[in-house]
Short mmCIF file of C-alpha atoms and ligand atoms in Angstrom, two decimals:
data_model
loop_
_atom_site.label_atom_id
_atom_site.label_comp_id
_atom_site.label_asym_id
_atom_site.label_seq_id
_atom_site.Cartn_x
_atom_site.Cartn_y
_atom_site.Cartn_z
CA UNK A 89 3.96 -14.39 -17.20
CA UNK A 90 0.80 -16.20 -19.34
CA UNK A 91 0.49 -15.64 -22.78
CA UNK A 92 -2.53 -14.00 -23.93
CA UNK A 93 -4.46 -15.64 -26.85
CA UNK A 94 -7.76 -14.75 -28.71
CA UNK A 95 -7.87 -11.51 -26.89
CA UNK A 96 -10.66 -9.22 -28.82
CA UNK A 97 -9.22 -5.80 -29.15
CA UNK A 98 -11.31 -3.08 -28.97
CA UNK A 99 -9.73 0.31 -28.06
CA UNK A 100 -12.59 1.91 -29.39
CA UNK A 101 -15.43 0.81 -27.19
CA UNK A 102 -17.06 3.60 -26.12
CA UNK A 103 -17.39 4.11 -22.54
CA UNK A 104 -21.04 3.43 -22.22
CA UNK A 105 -20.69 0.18 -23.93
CA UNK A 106 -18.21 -0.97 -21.50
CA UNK A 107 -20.37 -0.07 -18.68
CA UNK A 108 -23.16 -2.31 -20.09
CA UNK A 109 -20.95 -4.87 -20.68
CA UNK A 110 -19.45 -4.82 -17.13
CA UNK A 111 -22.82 -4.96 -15.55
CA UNK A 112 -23.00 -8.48 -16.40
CA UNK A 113 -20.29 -9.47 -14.16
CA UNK A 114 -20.67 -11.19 -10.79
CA UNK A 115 -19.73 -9.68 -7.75
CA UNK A 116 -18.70 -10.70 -4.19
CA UNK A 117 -20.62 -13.29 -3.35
CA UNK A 118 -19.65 -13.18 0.22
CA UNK A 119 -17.68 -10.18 0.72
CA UNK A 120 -15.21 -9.87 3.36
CA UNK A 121 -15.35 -6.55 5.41
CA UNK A 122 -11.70 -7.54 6.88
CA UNK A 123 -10.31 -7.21 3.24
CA UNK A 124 -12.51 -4.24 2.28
CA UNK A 125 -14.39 -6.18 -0.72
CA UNK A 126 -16.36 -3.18 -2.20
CA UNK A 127 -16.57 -4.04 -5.47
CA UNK A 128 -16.08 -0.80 -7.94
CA UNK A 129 -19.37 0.15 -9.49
CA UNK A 130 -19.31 -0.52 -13.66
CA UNK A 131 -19.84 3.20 -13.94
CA UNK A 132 -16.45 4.06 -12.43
CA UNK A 133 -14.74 1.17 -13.69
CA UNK A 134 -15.76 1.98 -17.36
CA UNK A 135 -14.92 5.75 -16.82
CA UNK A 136 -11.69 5.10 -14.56
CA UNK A 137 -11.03 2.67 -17.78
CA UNK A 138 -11.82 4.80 -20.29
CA UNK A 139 -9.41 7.82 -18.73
CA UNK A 140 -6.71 5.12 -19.07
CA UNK A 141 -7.47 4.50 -23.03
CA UNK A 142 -7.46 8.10 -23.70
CA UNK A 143 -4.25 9.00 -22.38
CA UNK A 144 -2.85 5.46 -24.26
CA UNK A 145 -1.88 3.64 -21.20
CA UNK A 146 -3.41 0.50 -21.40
CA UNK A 147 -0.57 -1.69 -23.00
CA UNK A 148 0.38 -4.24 -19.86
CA UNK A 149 -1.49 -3.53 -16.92
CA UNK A 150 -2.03 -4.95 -13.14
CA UNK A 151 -4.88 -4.56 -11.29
CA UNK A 152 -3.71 -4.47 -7.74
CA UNK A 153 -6.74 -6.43 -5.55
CA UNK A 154 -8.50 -7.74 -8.22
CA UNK A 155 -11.36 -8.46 -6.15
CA UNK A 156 -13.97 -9.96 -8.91
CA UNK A 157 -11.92 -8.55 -11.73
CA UNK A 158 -13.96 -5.89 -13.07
CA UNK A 159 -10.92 -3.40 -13.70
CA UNK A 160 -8.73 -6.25 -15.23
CA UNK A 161 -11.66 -7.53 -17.04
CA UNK A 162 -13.05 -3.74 -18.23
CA UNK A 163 -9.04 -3.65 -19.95
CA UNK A 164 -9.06 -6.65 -21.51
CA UNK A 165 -12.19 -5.53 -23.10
CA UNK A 166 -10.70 -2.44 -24.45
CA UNK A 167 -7.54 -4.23 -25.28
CA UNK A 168 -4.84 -4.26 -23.00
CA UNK A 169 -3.11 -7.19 -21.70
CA UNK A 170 -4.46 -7.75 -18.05
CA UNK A 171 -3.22 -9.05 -15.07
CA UNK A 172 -4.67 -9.35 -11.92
CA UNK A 173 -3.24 -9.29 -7.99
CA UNK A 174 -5.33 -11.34 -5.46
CA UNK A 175 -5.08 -12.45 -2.13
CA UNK A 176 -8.83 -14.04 -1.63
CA UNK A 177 -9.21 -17.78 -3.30
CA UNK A 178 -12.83 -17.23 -3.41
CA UNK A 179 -12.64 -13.61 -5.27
CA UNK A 180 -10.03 -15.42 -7.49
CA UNK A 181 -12.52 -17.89 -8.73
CA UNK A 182 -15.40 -15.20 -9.19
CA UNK A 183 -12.81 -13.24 -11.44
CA UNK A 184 -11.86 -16.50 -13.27
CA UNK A 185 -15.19 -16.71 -14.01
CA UNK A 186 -16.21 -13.19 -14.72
CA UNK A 187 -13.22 -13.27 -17.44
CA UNK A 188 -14.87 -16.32 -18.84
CA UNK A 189 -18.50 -14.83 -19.25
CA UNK A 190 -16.64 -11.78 -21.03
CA UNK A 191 -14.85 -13.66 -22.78
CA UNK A 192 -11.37 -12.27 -22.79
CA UNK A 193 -7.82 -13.32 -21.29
CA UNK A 194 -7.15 -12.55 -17.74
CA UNK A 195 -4.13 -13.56 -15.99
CA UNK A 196 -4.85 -13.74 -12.19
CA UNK A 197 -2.08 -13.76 -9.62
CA UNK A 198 -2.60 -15.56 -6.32
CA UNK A 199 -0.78 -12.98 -3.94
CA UNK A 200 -0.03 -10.30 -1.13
CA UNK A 201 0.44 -7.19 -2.78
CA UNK A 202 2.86 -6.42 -0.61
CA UNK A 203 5.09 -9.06 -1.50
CA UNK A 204 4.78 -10.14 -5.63
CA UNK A 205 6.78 -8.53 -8.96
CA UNK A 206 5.28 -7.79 -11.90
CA UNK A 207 8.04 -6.98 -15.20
CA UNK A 208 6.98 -4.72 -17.89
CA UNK A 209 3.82 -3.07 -16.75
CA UNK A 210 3.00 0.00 -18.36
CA UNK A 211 -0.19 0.91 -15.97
CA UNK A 212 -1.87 -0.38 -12.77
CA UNK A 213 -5.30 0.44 -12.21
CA UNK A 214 -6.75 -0.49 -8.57
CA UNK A 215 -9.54 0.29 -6.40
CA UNK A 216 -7.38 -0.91 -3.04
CA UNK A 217 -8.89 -1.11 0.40
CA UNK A 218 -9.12 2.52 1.74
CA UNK A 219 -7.66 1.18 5.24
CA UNK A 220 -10.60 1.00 7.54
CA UNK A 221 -9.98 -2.70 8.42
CA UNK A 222 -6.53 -3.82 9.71
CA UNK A 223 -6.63 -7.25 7.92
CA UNK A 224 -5.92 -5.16 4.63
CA UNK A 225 -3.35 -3.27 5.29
CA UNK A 226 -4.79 -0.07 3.56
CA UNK A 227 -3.96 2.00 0.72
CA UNK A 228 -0.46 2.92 1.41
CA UNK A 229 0.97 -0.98 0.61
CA UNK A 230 -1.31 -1.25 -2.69
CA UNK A 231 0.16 2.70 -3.36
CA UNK A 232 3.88 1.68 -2.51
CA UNK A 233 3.94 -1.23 -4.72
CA UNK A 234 1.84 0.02 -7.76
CA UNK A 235 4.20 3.08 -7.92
CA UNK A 236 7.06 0.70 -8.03
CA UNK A 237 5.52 -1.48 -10.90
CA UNK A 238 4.61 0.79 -13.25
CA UNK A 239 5.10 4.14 -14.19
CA UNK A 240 1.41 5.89 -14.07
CA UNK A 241 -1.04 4.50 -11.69
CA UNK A 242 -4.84 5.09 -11.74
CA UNK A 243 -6.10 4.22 -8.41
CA UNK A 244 -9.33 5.08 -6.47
CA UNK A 245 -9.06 6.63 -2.71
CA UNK A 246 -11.48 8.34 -0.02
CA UNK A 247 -12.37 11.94 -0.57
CA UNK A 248 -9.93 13.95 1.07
CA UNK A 249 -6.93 12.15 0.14
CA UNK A 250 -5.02 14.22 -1.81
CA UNK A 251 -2.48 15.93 0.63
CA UNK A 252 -1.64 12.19 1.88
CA UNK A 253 -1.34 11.07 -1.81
CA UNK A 254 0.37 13.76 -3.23
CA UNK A 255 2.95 13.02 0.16
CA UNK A 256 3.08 9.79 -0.14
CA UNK A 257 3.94 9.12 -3.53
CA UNK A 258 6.38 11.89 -4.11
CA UNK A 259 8.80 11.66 -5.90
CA UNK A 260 5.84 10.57 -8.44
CA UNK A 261 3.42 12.94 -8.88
CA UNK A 262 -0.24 13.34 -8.50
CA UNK A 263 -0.99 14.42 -12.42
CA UNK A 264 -5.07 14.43 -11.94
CA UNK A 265 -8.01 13.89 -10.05
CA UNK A 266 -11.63 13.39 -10.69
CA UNK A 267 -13.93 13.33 -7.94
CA UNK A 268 -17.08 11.36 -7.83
CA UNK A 269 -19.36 9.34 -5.93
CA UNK A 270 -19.35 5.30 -5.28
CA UNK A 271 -22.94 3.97 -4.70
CA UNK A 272 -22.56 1.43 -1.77
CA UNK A 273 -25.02 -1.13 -0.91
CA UNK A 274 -25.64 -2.81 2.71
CA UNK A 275 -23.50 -5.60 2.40
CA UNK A 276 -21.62 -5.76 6.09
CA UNK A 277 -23.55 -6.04 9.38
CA UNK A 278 -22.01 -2.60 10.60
CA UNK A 279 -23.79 -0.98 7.49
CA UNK A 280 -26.52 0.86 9.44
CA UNK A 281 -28.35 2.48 5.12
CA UNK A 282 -29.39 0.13 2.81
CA UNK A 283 -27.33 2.47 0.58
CA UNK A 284 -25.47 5.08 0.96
CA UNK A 285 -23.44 7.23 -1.28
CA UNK A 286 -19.30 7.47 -0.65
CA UNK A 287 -17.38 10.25 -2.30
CA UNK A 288 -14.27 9.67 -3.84
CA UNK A 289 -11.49 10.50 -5.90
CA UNK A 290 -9.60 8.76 -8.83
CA UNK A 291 -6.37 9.80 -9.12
CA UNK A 292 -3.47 9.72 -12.10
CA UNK A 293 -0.49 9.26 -10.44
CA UNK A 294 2.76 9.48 -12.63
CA UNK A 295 5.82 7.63 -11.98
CA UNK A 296 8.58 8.69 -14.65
N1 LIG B 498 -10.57 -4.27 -7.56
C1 LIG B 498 -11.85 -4.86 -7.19
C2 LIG B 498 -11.98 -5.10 -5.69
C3 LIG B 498 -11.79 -3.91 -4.80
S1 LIG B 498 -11.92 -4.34 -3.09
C4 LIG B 498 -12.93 -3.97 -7.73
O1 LIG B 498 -12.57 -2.88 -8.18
O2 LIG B 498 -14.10 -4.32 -7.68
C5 LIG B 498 -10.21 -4.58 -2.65
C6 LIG B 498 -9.68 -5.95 -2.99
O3 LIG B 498 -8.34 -6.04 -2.50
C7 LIG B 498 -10.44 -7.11 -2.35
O4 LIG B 498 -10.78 -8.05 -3.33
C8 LIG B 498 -9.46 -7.73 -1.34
O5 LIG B 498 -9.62 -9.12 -1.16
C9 LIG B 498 -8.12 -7.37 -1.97
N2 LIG B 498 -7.02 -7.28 -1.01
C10 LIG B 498 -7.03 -6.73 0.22
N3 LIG B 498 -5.80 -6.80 0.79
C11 LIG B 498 -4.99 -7.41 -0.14
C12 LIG B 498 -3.61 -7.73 -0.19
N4 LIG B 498 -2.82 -7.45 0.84
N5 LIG B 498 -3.11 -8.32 -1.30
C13 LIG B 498 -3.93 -8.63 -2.37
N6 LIG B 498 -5.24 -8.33 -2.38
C14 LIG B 498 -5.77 -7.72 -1.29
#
């Protein structure tokens, strides 16, 4: 595990702030529809983030499918130490990058999900593939291992989830959900709206 140095800390950004501050990220540059990259819009990252601060669990976090890094990045901004799951080199480097231009400390693990061990987490937070496209592997591998590594999980899923959550994470427990909307852009051929709205749910899943 990296060390973390120079890390601002700033549990008190307010949620706004963080928004405006993750807008200036990049994103997928050339996404890849078999690994589901839809990156998380800086409104639901900041509030998914901001949840997390307000019920004190970002100490040590993952971010399972870091994708560009926003989640991992949004943490590190409000102070936790961040750590971030990949399996895409090119998404790797945008997140390297991102972490730069923000200017905090993000650790960023080249990796299957599936198969790497994290010590010592106290949260993940993850927007994982919803399981559309094989080549992912779907929610239920990000779900299996993030319950596993830490012991409350913040994770965003398809409207209409919960019976299959609540199932498949038992014994841990599904502790809340918000429900909300992700703005998605035409970014895959098959993407027949310039934009169309998704709705979805963020749950807080407890482990302990
Ligand atoms: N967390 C980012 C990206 C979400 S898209 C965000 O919120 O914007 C899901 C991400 O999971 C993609 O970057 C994809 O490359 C990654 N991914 C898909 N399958 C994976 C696997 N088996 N192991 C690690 N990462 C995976």
């Amino acid at each position: 595990m990296a060390t973390f140095v120079n890390r601002p800390f700033d549990p008190g950004m307010k949620q706004r702030q963080l928004e405006i501050r993750l807008q200036g990220l990049e994103g997928f540059s050339q996404p890849s529809s078999r690994l589901e990259q839809y990156a998380t819009p800086p409104s639901l990252a900041a509030e998914l983030l901001h949840l997390a601060a307000l019920h004190g669990d970002l100490g040590q976090i993952a971010d399972l499918g870091c994708g560009t890094g926003i989640l991992a990045i949004g943490a590190a901004l409000l102070g936790a130490r961040a750590v971030g799951v990949e399996i895409d080199p090119l998404a790797i480097s945008h997140a390297r990058r991102n972490a730069a231009l923000a200017g905090v400390e993000v650790d960023i693990v080249r990796g299957d999900v599936s198969s790497i061990w994290l010590r010592d987490m106290d949260a993940v937070v993850m927007n994982p593939p919803f399981g559309a496209q094989l080549a992912s592997r779907g929610d239920r591998i990000f779900l299996k291992k993030a319950i596993q590594l830490a012991p409350v999980v913040y994770s965003i899923h398809n409207a209409g989830s919960e019976g299959f959550i609540r199932k498949f994470v038992a014994p841990a427990r599904v502790d809340r959900v918000w429900r909300g909307s992700l703005p998605i852009k035409r970014c895959f051929a098959f993407h027949r709206q310039e934009c169309m709205e998704l709705e979805v749910e963020l749950y807080r899943i407890v482990c302990k």
